[in-house]
XYZ file of N, CA and C in Angstrom:
420
model
N -19.870 -29.576 0.260
C -19.447 -29.040 -1.017
C -19.909 -27.593 -1.179
N -21.125 -27.310 -0.698
C -21.665 -25.956 -0.790
C -20.788 -24.956 -0.033
N -20.304 -25.368 1.167
C -19.427 -24.491 1.950
C -18.130 -24.203 1.216
N -17.600 -25.201 0.545
C -16.360 -25.012 -0.204
C -16.557 -23.990 -1.318
N -17.624 -24.118 -2.063
C -17.904 -23.175 -3.155
C -18.116 -21.768 -2.593
N -18.865 -21.665 -1.530
C -19.113 -20.363 -0.898
C -17.810 -19.746 -0.400
N -16.983 -20.555 0.246
C -15.699 -20.061 0.758
C -14.772 -19.649 -0.380
N -14.778 -20.408 -1.457
C -13.937 -20.049 -2.609
C -14.387 -18.727 -3.237
N -15.691 -18.532 -3.336
C -16.206 -17.272 -3.892
C -15.889 -16.096 -2.974
N -15.987 -16.309 -1.673
C -15.637 -15.256 -0.718
C -14.150 -14.920 -0.813
N -13.338 -15.942 -0.921
C -11.895 -15.727 -1.071
C -11.593 -14.948 -2.342
N -12.262 -15.306 -3.414
C -12.082 -14.587 -4.679
C -12.480 -13.121 -4.529
N -13.614 -12.867 -3.879
C -14.079 -11.488 -3.699
C -13.102 -10.678 -2.848
N -12.653 -11.243 -1.737
C -11.681 -10.542 -0.900
C -10.369 -10.322 -1.651
N -9.968 -11.319 -2.418
C -8.743 -11.180 -3.220
C -8.858 -10.055 -4.226
N -9.996 -9.945 -4.875
C -10.196 -8.868 -5.854
C -10.146 -7.507 -5.168
N -10.820 -7.387 -4.033
C -10.793 -6.113 -3.295
C -9.363 -5.767 -2.899
N -8.630 -6.734 -2.384
C -7.238 -6.494 -1.986
C -6.366 -6.080 -3.155
N -6.502 -6.752 -4.281
C -5.691 -6.427 -5.465
C -6.058 -5.049 -6.011
N -7.344 -4.725 -6.026
C -7.763 -3.397 -6.491
C -7.183 -2.315 -5.581
N -7.256 -2.528 -4.269
C -6.702 -1.551 -3.330
C -5.192 -1.411 -3.504
N -4.501 -2.513 -3.717
C -3.060 -2.427 -3.961
C -2.778 -1.707 -5.275
N -3.660 -1.880 -6.261
C -3.515 -1.143 -7.515
C -3.674 0.355 -7.304
N -4.626 0.732 -6.465
C -4.811 2.149 -6.133
C -3.575 2.664 -5.382
N -3.056 1.853 -4.473
C -1.832 2.225 -3.759
C -0.670 2.423 -4.711
N -0.545 1.538 -5.684
C 0.494 1.678 -6.709
C 0.328 3.014 -7.433
N -0.907 3.333 -7.791
C -1.176 4.588 -8.488
C -0.803 5.805 -7.651
N -1.095 5.745 -6.350
C -0.741 6.865 -5.471
C 0.770 7.041 -5.362
N 1.492 5.937 -5.239
C 2.951 6.031 -5.184
C 3.480 6.560 -6.518
N 2.885 6.106 -7.606
C 3.304 6.583 -8.930
C 3.080 8.091 -9.063
N 1.990 8.593 -8.502
C 1.713 10.034 -8.554
C 2.729 10.855 -7.766
N 3.268 10.281 -6.694
C 4.191 11.026 -5.835
C 5.627 10.957 -6.305
N 5.891 10.137 -7.299
C 7.267 10.009 -7.790
C 7.397 10.627 -9.174
N 8.457 11.403 -9.375
C 8.707 11.905 -10.734
C 9.009 10.729 -11.664
N 8.529 10.773 -12.865
C 8.755 9.680 -13.806
C 7.717 8.586 -13.652
N 7.943 7.513 -14.345
C 7.031 6.363 -14.320
C 7.558 5.305 -13.356
N 6.738 4.944 -12.400
C 7.152 4.000 -11.367
C 7.587 2.661 -11.961
N 6.845 2.173 -12.951
C 7.218 0.867 -13.523
C 8.593 0.919 -14.191
N 8.947 2.051 -14.792
C 10.276 2.177 -15.387
C 11.351 2.286 -14.314
N 11.047 3.052 -13.264
C 12.012 3.199 -12.172
C 12.362 1.849 -11.555
N 11.349 1.026 -11.328
C 11.584 -0.241 -10.628
C 12.066 -1.337 -11.581
N 11.350 -1.573 -12.674
C 11.656 -2.730 -13.506
C 12.730 -2.467 -14.554
N 12.866 -1.249 -15.009
C 13.892 -0.958 -16.011
C 15.166 -0.427 -15.365
N 15.019 0.595 -14.511
C 16.181 1.222 -13.884
C 16.613 0.527 -12.599
N 15.787 -0.397 -12.108
C 16.078 -1.158 -10.887
C 16.343 -0.250 -9.685
N 15.520 0.780 -9.555
C 15.687 1.768 -8.500
C 15.198 1.193 -7.178
N 16.123 0.990 -6.257
C 15.781 0.387 -4.963
C 14.927 1.311 -4.103
N 15.150 2.613 -4.212
C 14.360 3.558 -3.429
C 12.871 3.444 -3.778
N 12.581 3.467 -5.055
C 11.189 3.369 -5.505
C 10.591 2.014 -5.134
N 11.380 0.952 -5.289
C 10.884 -0.392 -4.960
C 10.563 -0.514 -3.473
N 11.404 0.046 -2.626
C 11.169 -0.024 -1.185
C 9.901 0.725 -0.799
N 9.720 1.909 -1.353
C 8.527 2.671 -1.015
C 7.265 1.962 -1.504
N 7.291 1.441 -2.722
C 6.121 0.728 -3.239
C 5.837 -0.524 -2.416
N 6.867 -1.284 -2.100
C 6.669 -2.515 -1.326
C 6.065 -2.208 0.042
N 6.533 -1.153 0.689
C 5.985 -0.808 2.006
C 4.532 -0.363 1.901
N 4.197 0.339 0.830
C 2.811 0.756 0.620
C 1.912 -0.460 0.426
N 2.348 -1.389 -0.405
C 1.542 -2.585 -0.672
C 1.375 -3.435 0.581
N 2.432 -3.550 1.370
C 2.333 -4.317 2.610
C 1.413 -3.621 3.611
N 1.471 -2.303 3.676
C 0.571 -1.557 4.552
C -0.886 -1.761 4.168
N -1.170 -1.692 2.875
C -2.545 -1.918 2.392
C -2.976 -3.352 2.682
N -2.104 -4.294 2.417
C -2.430 -5.698 2.683
C -2.731 -5.950 4.149
N -1.994 -5.312 5.029
C -2.215 -5.452 6.468
C -3.608 -4.957 6.852
N -4.009 -3.843 6.272
C -5.333 -3.285 6.550
C -6.427 -4.222 6.057
N -6.272 -4.756 4.864
C -7.279 -5.661 4.298
C -7.386 -6.933 5.141
N -6.253 -7.470 5.556
C -6.272 -8.672 6.406
C -7.021 -8.396 7.711
N -6.742 -7.256 8.342
C -7.430 -6.924 9.595
C -8.934 -6.783 9.380
N -9.335 -6.179 8.277
C -10.768 -6.016 7.996
C -11.438 -7.374 7.795
N -10.753 -8.293 7.149
C -11.310 -9.633 6.948
C -11.450 -10.352 8.291
N -10.407 -10.302 9.106
C -10.437 -10.969 10.407
C -11.532 -10.386 11.292
N -11.722 -9.078 11.232
C -12.718 -8.410 12.084
C -14.150 -8.602 11.598
N -14.327 -9.159 10.412
C -15.680 -9.276 9.854
C -16.547 -10.315 10.545
N -15.953 -11.154 11.401
C -16.709 -12.160 12.153
C -17.602 -13.017 11.259
N -17.047 -13.489 10.173
C -17.745 -14.377 9.241
C -18.972 -13.751 8.585
N -19.082 -12.432 8.618
C -20.143 -11.733 7.896
C -19.538 -11.271 6.582
N -19.800 -12.022 5.529
C -19.153 -11.782 4.238
C -19.370 -10.368 3.731
N -20.603 -9.915 3.706
C -20.896 -8.585 3.158
C -20.208 -7.496 3.969
N -20.299 -7.601 5.290
C -19.653 -6.627 6.153
C -18.137 -6.656 5.961
N -17.583 -7.831 5.865
C -16.135 -7.968 5.667
C -15.673 -7.379 4.357
N -16.422 -7.622 3.306
C -16.048 -7.116 1.989
C -16.137 -5.587 1.944
N -17.235 -5.056 2.432
C -17.398 -3.594 2.464
C -16.362 -2.982 3.407
N -16.148 -3.616 4.545
C -15.152 -3.116 5.497
C -13.752 -3.121 4.911
N -13.383 -4.194 4.222
C -12.047 -4.263 3.615
C -11.862 -3.134 2.612
N -12.872 -2.896 1.795
C -12.778 -1.825 0.802
C -12.726 -0.456 1.481
N -13.617 -0.222 2.429
C -13.692 1.090 3.089
C -12.434 1.373 3.908
N -12.027 0.415 4.727
C -10.819 0.618 5.532
C -9.579 0.738 4.642
N -9.564 0.003 3.560
C -8.441 0.112 2.629
C -8.340 1.499 2.028
N -9.460 2.066 1.637
C -9.463 3.419 1.070
C -9.050 4.434 2.133
N -9.600 4.298 3.341
C -9.209 5.196 4.428
C -7.707 5.066 4.692
N -7.223 3.846 4.700
C -5.795 3.630 4.914
C -4.939 4.295 3.856
N -5.348 4.182 2.603
C -4.594 4.820 1.523
C -4.591 6.340 1.668
N -5.723 6.896 2.051
C -5.798 8.347 2.255
C -4.871 8.763 3.396
N -4.902 8.008 4.496
C -4.050 8.344 5.642
C -2.575 8.152 5.289
N -2.247 7.099 4.554
C -0.856 6.901 4.129
C -0.378 8.051 3.249
N -1.227 8.477 2.328
C -0.865 9.596 1.458
C -0.678 10.870 2.282
N -1.554 11.098 3.254
C -1.431 12.280 4.108
C -0.157 12.214 4.942
N 0.172 11.030 5.454
C 1.398 10.868 6.237
C 2.625 11.129 5.371
N 2.599 10.661 4.129
C 3.703 10.898 3.207
C 3.863 12.393 2.953
N 2.758 13.091 2.709
C 2.797 14.529 2.459
C 3.281 15.290 3.696
N 2.845 14.864 4.876
C 3.295 15.497 6.109
C 4.799 15.303 6.302
N 5.259 14.084 6.114
C 6.692 13.796 6.224
C 7.475 14.625 5.206
N 6.963 14.722 4.003
C 7.609 15.506 2.962
C 7.679 16.984 3.355
N 6.634 17.478 4.003
C 6.567 18.895 4.378
C 7.539 19.246 5.512
N 7.797 18.305 6.413
C 8.626 18.620 7.585
C 10.080 18.194 7.437
N 10.439 17.632 6.294
C 11.819 17.211 6.078
C 12.419 18.010 4.928
N 13.742 18.151 4.920
C 14.371 18.900 3.832
C 14.286 18.134 2.508
N 14.227 18.873 1.422
C 14.158 18.253 0.101
C 12.762 17.750 -0.202
N 12.644 17.094 -1.320
C 11.369 16.508 -1.748
C 11.524 14.995 -1.762
N 10.669 14.305 -1.019
C 10.768 12.847 -0.957
C 10.601 12.208 -2.329
N 9.696 12.747 -3.121
C 9.489 12.192 -4.455
C 10.755 12.200 -5.286
N 11.541 13.258 -5.159
C 12.793 13.346 -5.912
C 13.834 12.365 -5.390
N 13.818 12.115 -4.083
C 14.764 11.148 -3.521
C 14.504 9.746 -4.054
N 13.244 9.470 -4.370
C 12.894 8.137 -4.862
C 13.502 7.837 -6.215
N 13.720 8.854 -7.010
C 14.271 8.606 -8.344
C 15.789 8.628 -8.350
N 16.391 8.982 -7.231
C 17.846 8.975 -7.127
C 18.336 7.527 -7.237
N 19.304 7.265 -8.109
C 19.788 5.884 -8.247
C 20.550 5.382 -7.014
N 21.022 6.300 -6.186
C 21.725 5.896 -4.969
C 20.721 5.676 -3.833
N 20.903 4.634 -3.045
C 20.006 4.422 -1.908
C 20.030 5.633 -0.976
N 18.866 5.996 -0.467
C 18.780 7.145 0.433
C 18.054 6.741 1.708
N 18.608 7.097 2.877
C 17.989 6.697 4.144
C 16.578 7.259 4.350
N 16.271 8.389 3.725
C 14.939 8.977 3.887
C 13.851 8.059 3.334
N 14.196 7.247 2.364
C 13.218 6.322 1.805
C 12.845 5.264 2.844
N 13.793 4.841 3.664
C 13.497 3.891 4.735
C 12.534 4.502 5.742
N 12.744 5.772 6.057
C 11.847 6.451 6.988
C 10.435 6.505 6.400
N 10.347 6.865 5.143
C 9.051 6.928 4.480
C 8.394 5.550 4.428
N 9.177 4.521 4.172
C 8.638 3.160 4.135
C 8.078 2.752 5.496
N 8.786 3.103 6.556
C 8.304 2.774 7.900
C 7.012 3.532 8.206
N 6.892 4.751 7.705
C 5.643 5.499 7.887
C 4.484 4.737 7.239
N 4.703 4.193 6.032
C 3.661 3.400 5.366
C 3.298 2.173 6.206
N 4.312 1.444 6.660
C 4.059 0.221 7.423
C 3.377 0.524 8.760
N 3.862 1.552 9.445
C 3.273 1.906 10.740
C 1.835 2.371 10.570
N 1.578 3.139 9.537
C 0.207 3.595 9.276
C -0.717 2.408 9.029
N -0.275 1.465 8.211
C -1.070 0.267 7.974
C -1.322 -0.522 9.247
N -0.293 -0.643 10.089
C -0.443 -1.383 11.342
C -1.386 -0.669 12.299
N -1.287 0.652 12.374
C -2.165 1.419 13.275
C -3.624 1.262 12.847
N -3.879 1.369 11.566
C -5.253 1.233 11.078
C -5.749 -0.194 11.306
N -4.881 -1.166 11.064
C -5.265 -2.563 11.315
C -5.630 -2.779 12.775
N -4.828 -2.215 13.674
C -5.128 -2.361 15.109
C -6.435 -1.675 15.469
N -6.710 -0.548 14.852
C -7.968 0.171 15.120
C -9.172 -0.652 14.660
N -8.996 -1.398 13.579
C -10.083 -2.233 13.056
C -10.371 -3.384 14.016
N -9.307 -3.978 14.517
C -9.463 -5.143 15.396
C -9.830 -4.695 16.789
């Protein structure tokens, strides 16, 4: 019974860290898009914004999962690692987004608010996913 309680508390702690990191990721995507992200996605049903946010959240989740797996049952190390690697991942994802924005025509943030689907958003989404996967592989 003690192991169950301990495992449940560890799961809760990792879940909180993951949700907080995804919240920070949401905030970063919101900063890079003109307008309010929640209005773009839930009110205007903007697929471009939804795709970019979903890829960011999946990238962050991938990093957190890798940090948990790499913790080798050391709860404290796993929790600190998940938070630290998650923050590093978000910084690298933001830098990759800015780099992609700098080397491509137009402004990616403006493309996200366009009601018409734009292929550049898919490229940006893949950058988020690939960045998350690369960091996850580095952790493992």
